[in-house]
Each structure stands twice: as structure tokens, then as C-alpha cells.
PDB file of C-alpha atoms in Angstrom:
ATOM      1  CA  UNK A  19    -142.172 133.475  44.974  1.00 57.00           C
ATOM      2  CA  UNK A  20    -140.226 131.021  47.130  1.00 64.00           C
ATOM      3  CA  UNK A  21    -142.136 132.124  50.504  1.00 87.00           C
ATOM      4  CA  UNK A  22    -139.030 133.396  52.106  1.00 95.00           C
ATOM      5  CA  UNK A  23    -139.281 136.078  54.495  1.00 96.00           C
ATOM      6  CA  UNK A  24    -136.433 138.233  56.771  1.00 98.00           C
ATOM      7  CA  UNK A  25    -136.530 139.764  59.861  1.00 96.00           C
ATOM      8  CA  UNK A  26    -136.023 142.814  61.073  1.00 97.00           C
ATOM      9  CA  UNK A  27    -135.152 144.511  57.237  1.00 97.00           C
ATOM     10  CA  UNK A  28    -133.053 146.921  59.324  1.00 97.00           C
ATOM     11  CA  UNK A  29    -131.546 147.307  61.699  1.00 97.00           C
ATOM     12  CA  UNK A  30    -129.113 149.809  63.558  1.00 97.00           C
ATOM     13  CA  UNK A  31    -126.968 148.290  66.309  1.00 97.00           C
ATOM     14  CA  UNK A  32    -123.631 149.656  68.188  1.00 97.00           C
ATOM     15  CA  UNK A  33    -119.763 147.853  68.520  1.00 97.00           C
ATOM     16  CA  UNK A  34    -120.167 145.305  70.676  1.00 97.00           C
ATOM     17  CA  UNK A  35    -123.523 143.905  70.935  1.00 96.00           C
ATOM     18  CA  UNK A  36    -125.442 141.112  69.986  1.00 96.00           C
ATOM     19  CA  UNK A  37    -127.468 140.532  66.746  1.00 97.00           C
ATOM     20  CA  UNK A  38    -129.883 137.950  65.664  1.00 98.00           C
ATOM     21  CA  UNK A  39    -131.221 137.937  62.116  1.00 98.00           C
ATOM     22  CA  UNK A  40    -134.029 135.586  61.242  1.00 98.00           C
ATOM     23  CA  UNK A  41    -134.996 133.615  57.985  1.00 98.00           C
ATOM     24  CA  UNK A  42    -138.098 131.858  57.525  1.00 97.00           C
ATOM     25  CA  UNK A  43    -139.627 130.189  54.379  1.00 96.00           C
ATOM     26  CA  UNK A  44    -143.124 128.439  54.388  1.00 93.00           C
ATOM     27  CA  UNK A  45    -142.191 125.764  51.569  1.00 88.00           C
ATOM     28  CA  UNK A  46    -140.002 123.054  53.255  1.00 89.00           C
ATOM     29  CA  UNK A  47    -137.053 123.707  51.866  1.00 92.00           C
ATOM     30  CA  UNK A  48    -134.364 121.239  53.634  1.00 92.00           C
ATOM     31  CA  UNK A  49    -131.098 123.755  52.210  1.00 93.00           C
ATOM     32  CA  UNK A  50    -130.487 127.379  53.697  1.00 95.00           C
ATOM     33  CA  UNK A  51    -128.075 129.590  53.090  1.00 96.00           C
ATOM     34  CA  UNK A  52    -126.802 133.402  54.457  1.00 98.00           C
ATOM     35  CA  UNK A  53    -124.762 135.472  52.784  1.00 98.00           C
ATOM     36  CA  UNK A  54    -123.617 139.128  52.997  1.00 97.00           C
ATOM     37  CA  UNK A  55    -123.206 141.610  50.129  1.00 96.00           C
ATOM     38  CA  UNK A  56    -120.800 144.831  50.491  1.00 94.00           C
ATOM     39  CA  UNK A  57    -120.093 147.221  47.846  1.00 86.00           C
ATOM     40  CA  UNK A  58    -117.839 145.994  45.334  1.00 80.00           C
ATOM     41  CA  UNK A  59    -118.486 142.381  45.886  1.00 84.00           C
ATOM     42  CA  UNK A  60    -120.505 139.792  44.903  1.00 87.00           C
ATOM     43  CA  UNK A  61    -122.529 137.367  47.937  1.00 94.00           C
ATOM     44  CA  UNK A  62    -120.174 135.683  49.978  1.00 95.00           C
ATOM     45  CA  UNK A  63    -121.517 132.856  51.791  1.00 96.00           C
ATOM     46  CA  UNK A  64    -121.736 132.994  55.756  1.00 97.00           C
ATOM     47  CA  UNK A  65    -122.804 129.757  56.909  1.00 97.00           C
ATOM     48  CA  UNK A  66    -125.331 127.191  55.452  1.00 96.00           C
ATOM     49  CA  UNK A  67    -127.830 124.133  56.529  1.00 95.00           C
ATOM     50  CA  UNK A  68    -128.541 121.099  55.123  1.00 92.00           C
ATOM     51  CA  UNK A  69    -131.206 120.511  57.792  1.00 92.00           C
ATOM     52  CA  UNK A  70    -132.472 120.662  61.198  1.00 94.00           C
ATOM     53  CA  UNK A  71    -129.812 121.509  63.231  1.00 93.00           C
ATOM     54  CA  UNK A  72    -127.327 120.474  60.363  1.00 94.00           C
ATOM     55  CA  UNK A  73    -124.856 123.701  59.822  1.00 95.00           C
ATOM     56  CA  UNK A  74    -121.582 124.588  58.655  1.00 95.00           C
ATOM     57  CA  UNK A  75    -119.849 127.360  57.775  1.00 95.00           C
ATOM     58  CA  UNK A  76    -118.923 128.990  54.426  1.00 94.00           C
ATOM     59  CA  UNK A  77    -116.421 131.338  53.268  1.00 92.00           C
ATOM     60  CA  UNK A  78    -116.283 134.332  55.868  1.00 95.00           C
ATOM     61  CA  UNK A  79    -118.340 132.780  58.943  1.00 95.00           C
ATOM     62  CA  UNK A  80    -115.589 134.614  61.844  1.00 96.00           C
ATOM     63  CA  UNK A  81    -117.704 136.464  64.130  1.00 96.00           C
ATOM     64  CA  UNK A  82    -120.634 134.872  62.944  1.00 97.00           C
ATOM     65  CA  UNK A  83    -122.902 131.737  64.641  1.00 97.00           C
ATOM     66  CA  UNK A  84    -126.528 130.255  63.251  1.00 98.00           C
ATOM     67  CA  UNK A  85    -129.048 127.630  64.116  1.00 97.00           C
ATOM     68  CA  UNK A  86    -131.798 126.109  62.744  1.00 97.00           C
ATOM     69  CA  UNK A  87    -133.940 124.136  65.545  1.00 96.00           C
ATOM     70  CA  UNK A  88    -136.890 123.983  62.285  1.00 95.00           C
ATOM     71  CA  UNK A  89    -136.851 123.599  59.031  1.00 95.00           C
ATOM     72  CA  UNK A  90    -138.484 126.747  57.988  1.00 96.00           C
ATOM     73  CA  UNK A  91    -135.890 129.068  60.506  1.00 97.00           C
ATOM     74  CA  UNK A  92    -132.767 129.410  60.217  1.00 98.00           C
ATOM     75  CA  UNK A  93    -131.608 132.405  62.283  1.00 98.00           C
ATOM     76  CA  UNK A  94    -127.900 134.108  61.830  1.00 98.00           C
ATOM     77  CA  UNK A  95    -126.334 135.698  64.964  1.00 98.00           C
ATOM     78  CA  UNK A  96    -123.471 138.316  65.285  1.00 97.00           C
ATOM     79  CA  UNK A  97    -122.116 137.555  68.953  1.00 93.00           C
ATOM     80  CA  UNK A  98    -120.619 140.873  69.328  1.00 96.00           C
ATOM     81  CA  UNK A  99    -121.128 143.125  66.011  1.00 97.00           C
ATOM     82  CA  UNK A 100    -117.961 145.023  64.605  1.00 97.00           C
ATOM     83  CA  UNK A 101    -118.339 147.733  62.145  1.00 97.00           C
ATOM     84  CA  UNK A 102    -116.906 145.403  59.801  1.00 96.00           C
ATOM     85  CA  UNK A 103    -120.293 143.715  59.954  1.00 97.00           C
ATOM     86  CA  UNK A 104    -122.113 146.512  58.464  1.00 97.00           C
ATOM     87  CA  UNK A 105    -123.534 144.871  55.623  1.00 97.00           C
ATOM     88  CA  UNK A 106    -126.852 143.330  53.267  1.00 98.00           C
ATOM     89  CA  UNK A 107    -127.873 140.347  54.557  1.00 98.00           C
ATOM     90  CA  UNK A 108    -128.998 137.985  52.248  1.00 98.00           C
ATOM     91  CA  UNK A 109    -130.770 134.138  52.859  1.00 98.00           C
ATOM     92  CA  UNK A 110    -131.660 131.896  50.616  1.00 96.00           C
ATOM     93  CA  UNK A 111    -132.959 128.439  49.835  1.00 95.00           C
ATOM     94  CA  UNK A 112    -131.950 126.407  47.298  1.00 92.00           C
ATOM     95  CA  UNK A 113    -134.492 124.403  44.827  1.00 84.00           C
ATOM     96  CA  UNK A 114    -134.605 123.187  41.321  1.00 75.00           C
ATOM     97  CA  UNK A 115    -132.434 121.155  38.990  1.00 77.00           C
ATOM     98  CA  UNK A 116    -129.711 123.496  38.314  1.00 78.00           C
ATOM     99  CA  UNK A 117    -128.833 124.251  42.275  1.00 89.00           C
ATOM    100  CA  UNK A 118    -131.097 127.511  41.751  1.00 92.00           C
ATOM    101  CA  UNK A 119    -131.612 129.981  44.765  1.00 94.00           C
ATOM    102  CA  UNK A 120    -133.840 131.986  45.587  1.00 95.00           C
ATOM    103  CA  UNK A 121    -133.415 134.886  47.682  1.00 97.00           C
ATOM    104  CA  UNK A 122    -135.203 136.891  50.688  1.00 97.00           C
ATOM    105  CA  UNK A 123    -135.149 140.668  50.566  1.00 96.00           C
ATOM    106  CA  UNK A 124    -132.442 141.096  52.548  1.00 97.00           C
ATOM    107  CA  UNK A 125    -131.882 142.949  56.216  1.00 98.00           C
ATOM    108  CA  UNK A 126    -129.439 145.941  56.279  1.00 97.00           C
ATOM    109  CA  UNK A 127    -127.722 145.945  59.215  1.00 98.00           C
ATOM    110  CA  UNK A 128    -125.763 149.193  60.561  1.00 97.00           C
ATOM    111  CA  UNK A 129    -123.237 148.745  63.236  1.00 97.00           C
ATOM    112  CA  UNK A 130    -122.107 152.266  64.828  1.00 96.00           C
TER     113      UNK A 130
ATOM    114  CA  UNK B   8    -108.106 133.021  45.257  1.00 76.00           C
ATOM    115  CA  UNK B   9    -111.656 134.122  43.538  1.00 87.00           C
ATOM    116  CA  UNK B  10    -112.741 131.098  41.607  1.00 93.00           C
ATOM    117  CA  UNK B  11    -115.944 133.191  39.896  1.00 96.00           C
ATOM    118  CA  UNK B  12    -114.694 136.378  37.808  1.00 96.00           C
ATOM    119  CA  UNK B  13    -117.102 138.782  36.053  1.00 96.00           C
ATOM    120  CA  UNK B  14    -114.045 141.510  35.118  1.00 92.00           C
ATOM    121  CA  UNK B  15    -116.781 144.271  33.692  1.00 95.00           C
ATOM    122  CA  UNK B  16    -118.333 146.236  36.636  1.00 95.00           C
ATOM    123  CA  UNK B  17    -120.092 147.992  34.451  1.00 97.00           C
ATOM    124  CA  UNK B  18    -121.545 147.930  31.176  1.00 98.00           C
ATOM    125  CA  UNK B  19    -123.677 150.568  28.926  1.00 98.00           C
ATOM    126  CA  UNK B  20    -125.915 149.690  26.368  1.00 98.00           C
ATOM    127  CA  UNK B  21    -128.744 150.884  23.926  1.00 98.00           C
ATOM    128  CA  UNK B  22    -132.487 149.750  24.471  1.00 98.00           C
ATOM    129  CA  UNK B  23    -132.658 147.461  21.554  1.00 98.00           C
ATOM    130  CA  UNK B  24    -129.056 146.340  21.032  1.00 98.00           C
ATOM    131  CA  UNK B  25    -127.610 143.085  22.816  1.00 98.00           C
ATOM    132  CA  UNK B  26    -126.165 142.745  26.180  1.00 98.00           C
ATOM    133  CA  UNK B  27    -123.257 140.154  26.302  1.00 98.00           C
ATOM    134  CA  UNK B  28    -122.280 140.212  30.153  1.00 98.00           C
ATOM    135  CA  UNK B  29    -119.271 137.946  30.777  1.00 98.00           C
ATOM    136  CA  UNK B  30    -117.928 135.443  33.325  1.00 98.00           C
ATOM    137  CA  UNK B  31    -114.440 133.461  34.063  1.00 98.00           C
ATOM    138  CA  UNK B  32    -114.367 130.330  36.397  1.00 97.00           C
ATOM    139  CA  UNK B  33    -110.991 128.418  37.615  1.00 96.00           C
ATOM    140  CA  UNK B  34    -112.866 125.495  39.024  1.00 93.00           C
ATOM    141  CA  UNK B  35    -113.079 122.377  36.674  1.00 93.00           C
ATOM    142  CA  UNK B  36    -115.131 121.034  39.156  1.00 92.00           C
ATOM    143  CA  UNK B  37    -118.351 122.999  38.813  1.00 94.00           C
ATOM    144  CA  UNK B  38    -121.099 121.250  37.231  1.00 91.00           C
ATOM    145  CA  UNK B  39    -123.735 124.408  36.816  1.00 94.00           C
ATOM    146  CA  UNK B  40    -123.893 127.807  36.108  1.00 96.00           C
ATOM    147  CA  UNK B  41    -126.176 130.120  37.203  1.00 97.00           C
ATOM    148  CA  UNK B  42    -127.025 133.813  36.435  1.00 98.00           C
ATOM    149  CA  UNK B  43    -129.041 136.439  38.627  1.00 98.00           C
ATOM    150  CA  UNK B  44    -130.357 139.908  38.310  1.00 98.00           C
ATOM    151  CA  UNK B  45    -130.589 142.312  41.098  1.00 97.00           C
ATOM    152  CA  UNK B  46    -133.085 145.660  41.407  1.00 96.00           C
ATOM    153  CA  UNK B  47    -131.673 147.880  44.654  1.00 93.00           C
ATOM    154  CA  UNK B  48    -132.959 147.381  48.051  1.00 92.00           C
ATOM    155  CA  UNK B  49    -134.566 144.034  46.807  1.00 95.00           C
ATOM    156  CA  UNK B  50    -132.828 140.321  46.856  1.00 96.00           C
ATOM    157  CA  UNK B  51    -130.867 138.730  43.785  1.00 97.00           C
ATOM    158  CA  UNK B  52    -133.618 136.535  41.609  1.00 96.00           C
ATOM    159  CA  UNK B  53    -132.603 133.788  39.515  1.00 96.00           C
ATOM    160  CA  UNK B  54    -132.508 134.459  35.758  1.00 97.00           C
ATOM    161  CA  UNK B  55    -131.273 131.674  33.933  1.00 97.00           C
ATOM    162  CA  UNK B  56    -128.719 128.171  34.089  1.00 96.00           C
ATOM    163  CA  UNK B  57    -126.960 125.844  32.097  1.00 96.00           C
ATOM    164  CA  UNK B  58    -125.332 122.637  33.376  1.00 94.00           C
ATOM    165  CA  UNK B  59    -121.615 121.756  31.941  1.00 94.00           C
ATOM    166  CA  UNK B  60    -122.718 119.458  29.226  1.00 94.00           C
ATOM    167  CA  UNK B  61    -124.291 121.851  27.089  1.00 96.00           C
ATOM    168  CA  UNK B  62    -122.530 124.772  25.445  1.00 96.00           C
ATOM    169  CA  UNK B  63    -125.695 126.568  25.245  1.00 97.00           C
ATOM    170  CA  UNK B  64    -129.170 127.397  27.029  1.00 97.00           C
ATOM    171  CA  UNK B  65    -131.757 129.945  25.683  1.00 97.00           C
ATOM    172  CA  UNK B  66    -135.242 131.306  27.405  1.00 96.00           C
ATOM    173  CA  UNK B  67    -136.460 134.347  25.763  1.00 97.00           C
ATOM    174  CA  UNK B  68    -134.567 137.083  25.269  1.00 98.00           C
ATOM    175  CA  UNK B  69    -131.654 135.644  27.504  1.00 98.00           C
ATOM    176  CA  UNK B  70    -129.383 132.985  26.384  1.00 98.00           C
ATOM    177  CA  UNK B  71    -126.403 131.604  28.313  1.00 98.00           C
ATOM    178  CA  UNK B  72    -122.831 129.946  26.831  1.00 98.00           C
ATOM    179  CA  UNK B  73    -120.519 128.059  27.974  1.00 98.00           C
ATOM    180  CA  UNK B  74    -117.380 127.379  26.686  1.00 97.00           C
ATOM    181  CA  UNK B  75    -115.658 124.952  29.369  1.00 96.00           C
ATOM    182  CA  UNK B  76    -112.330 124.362  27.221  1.00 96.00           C
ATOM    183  CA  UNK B  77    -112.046 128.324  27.495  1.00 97.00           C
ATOM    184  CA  UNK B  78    -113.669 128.113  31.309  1.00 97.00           C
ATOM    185  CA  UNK B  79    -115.725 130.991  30.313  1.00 98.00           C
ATOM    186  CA  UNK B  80    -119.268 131.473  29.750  1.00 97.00           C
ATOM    187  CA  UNK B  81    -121.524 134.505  29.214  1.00 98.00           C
ATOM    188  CA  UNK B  82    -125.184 135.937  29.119  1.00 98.00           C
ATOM    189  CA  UNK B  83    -126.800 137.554  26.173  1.00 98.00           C
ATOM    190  CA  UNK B  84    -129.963 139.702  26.165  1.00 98.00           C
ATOM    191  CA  UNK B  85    -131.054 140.526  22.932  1.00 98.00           C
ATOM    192  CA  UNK B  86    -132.942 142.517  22.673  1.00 98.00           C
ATOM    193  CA  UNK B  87    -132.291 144.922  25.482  1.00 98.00           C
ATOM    194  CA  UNK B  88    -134.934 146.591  27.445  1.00 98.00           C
ATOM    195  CA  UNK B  89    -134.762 149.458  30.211  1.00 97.00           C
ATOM    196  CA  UNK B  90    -135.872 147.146  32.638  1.00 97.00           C
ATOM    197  CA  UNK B  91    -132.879 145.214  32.141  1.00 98.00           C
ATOM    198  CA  UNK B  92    -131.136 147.518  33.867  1.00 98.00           C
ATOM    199  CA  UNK B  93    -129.648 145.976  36.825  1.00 97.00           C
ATOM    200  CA  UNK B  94    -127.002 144.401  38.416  1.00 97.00           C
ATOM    201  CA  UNK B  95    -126.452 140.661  36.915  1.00 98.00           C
ATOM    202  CA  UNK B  96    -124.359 138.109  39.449  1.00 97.00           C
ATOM    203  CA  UNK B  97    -122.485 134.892  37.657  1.00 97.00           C
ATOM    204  CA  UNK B  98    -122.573 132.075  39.836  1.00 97.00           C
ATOM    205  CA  UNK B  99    -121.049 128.476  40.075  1.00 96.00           C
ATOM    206  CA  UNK B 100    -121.881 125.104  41.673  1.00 93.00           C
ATOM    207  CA  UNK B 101    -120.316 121.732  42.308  1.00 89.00           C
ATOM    208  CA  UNK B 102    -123.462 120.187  42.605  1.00 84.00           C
ATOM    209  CA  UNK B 103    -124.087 117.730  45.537  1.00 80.00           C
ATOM    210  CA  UNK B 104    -120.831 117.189  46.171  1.00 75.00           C
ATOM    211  CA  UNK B 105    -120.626 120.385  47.591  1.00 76.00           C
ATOM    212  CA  UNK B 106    -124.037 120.601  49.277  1.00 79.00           C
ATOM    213  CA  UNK B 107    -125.525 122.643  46.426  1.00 82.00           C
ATOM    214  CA  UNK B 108    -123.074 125.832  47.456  1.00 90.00           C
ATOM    215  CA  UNK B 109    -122.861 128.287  44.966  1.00 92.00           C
ATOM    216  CA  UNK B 110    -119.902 130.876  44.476  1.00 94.00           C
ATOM    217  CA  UNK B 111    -120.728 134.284  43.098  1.00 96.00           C
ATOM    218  CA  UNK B 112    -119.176 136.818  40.862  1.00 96.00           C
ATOM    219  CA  UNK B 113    -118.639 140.212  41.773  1.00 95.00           C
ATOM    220  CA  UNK B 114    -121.354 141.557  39.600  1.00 96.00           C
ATOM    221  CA  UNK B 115    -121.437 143.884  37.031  1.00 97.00           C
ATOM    222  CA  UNK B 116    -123.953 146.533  36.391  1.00 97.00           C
ATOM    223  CA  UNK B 117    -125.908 146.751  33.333  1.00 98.00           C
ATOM    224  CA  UNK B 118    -127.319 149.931  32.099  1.00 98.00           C
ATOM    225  CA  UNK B 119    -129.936 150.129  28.947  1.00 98.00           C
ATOM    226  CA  UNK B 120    -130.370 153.393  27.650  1.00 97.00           C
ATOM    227  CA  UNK B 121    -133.568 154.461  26.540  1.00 94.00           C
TER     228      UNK B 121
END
């Protein structure tokens, strides 16, 4: 168990307004990652920190921001959610040898 | 351009015969390989790795090759259980040279029949 929790684990929003989804692990971790997961695909990676306020974005970061003023936060914001944005939300932290991560449980997030 | 390729999305097996999920790469640069299982409605978990200078890596019932000539590498499970069934995520990394970022596979599903 790599401590990490998510917050809210769902959530139903409409077009147009804004979303913040929040990370938090309790072992110090200095890399964070988001991803999303849609039907059909595998995780594609949002954005990612190397530490405090150290971010930058991954594959499919458009319409997505995130900040992490601690190490154990790292918080993912949807400026103005789409439908397209309906999605799994996944963050993780990455520890171990190999470049292992370990996951959170995820927030499903509904935009109508 | 999808650099991690698992081209099963599914695949059906008996409890007790072996698994053999498989995975394609493009990028010569990745130095690890990671696989992951994942139960519905709960996060990916990390199941086993190998790093590119060994052609093989065994814990239990799960062993993972790689064949880096072929840019290929898969995960056996032998032998397999019910509980097995889930959805299993191939995954690459360049190492630190890429801050530790993985890129995933699309996943395929594993079902073990009882």
C-alpha cells in the first residue's frame, strides 16, 4: 500500500464548469503522475511532477492544468469540463528500481 | 504513433493452463518494462518488471520475456487461477531520462475459466 489517496471518487459535473481533483500520498514520494483511462484505451498520461511546484505536461494535457504547492498534493484541474472529459482518473507515484507505479483508486468523473 | 502495443483485447483461458499475454514496443529507447493488473472500479497495481538487459524475469507463477531484437516481450501465468482474471496493462519506460514516465498498452482482458 503506497498511502495514496483521491478525492472526491466521483463526481458529476455539467459543460462548462470547473473541476479540481485531488491526490495525496503520506510517503514522500518526490514523482506524481495523472492519467485518464477511457474504454478501449490504456492510461494516458495528463500531466506529471517531479516536485514541489515542478510540473509538466504529458501526452493529452489540453484542457487540463495541475499544481503541487506540497509534496504529498498534487491536485488536477479541468478549467471548464467538456464531455470529452468524462473519464477514470487515475494518480500515481512512482517508486522502486524498475520505474514502478503505484496507483490511487481512481475518481470517475461525469460531465453532463 | 502508439509506441506500446498489446494487439489481444481479450483472451480466454482454463483455470490451470498458462496465460501468455503479449506486448510490442517501437521505442529502442526504453530501458524497463513493466506489467499491471487491474480489478474494476479499483486502480492498476503493479505485477511484475524486467529491465532491457535480461531476457527474462520470474516471481511465482508470473514470468516476464523480453526479446529486444524482436522488440517484443510477454507475460506468462502458469498456472492460471480465477483470480487472475483481470485486465493486464504492458507498460514502458526510458528511465531517468525521461523523468521515470511510463507509456501504457491498451490492455487486454484476461479471463480464467473455472
Amino acid at each position: 500500500d503506497a498511502g495514496i489517496t483521491q478525492s472526491p471518487r466521483h463526481k458529476v459535473t455539467e459543460t462548462g464548469t470547473p473541476v479540481t481533483l485531488r491526490c495525496h500520498q503520506t510517503e514522500n514520494h518526490r514523482y506524481m503522475y495523472w492519467y485518464r483511462q477511457d474504454p478501449g484505451h490504456g492510461l494516458r498520461l495528463i500531466h506529471y511532477s517531479y516536485g514541489v511546484k515542478d510540473t509538466d505536461k504529458g501526452e493529452v494535457s489540453d484542457g487540463y492544468s495541475v499544481s503541487r504547492s506540497k509534496t504529498e498534493d498534487f491536485l488536477l484541474t479541468l478549467e471548464s469540463a467538456t464531455s470529452s472529459q468524462t473519464s477514470v482518473y487515475f494518480c500515481a507515484i512512482r517508486s522502486g528500481l524498475a520505474y514502478e507505479q503505484y496507483f490511487g483508486p481512481g475518481t470517475r468523473l461525469t460531465v453532463t | 504513433d502508439q509506441q506500446v502495443k498489446q494487439n489481444s483485447p481479450s483472451l480466454s483461458v482454463q483455470e490451470g493452463r498458462i496465460s501468455i499475454l503479449n506486448c510490442d514496443y517501437t521505442n529502442s529507447m526504453f530501458d524497463y518494462f513493466l506489467w499491471y493488473k487491474k480489478y474494476p472500479a479499483e486502480g492498476p497495481t503493479f505485477l511484475i518488471s524486467i529491465s532491457s538487459i535480461k531476457d527474462k524475469n520470474e516471481d511465482g507463477r508470473f514470468t516476464v520475456f523480453l526479446n529486444k531484437s524482436a522488440k517484443h516481450l510477454s507475460l506468462h501465468i502458469v498456472p492460471s487461477q480465477p483470480g487472475d482474471s483481470a485486465v493486464y496493462f504492458c507498460a514502458a519506460s526510458e528511465g531517468d531520462t525521461n523523468a521515470g514516465k511510463s507509456t501504457f498498452g491498451d490492455g487486454t482482458t484476461l479471463t480464467v475459466k473455472p
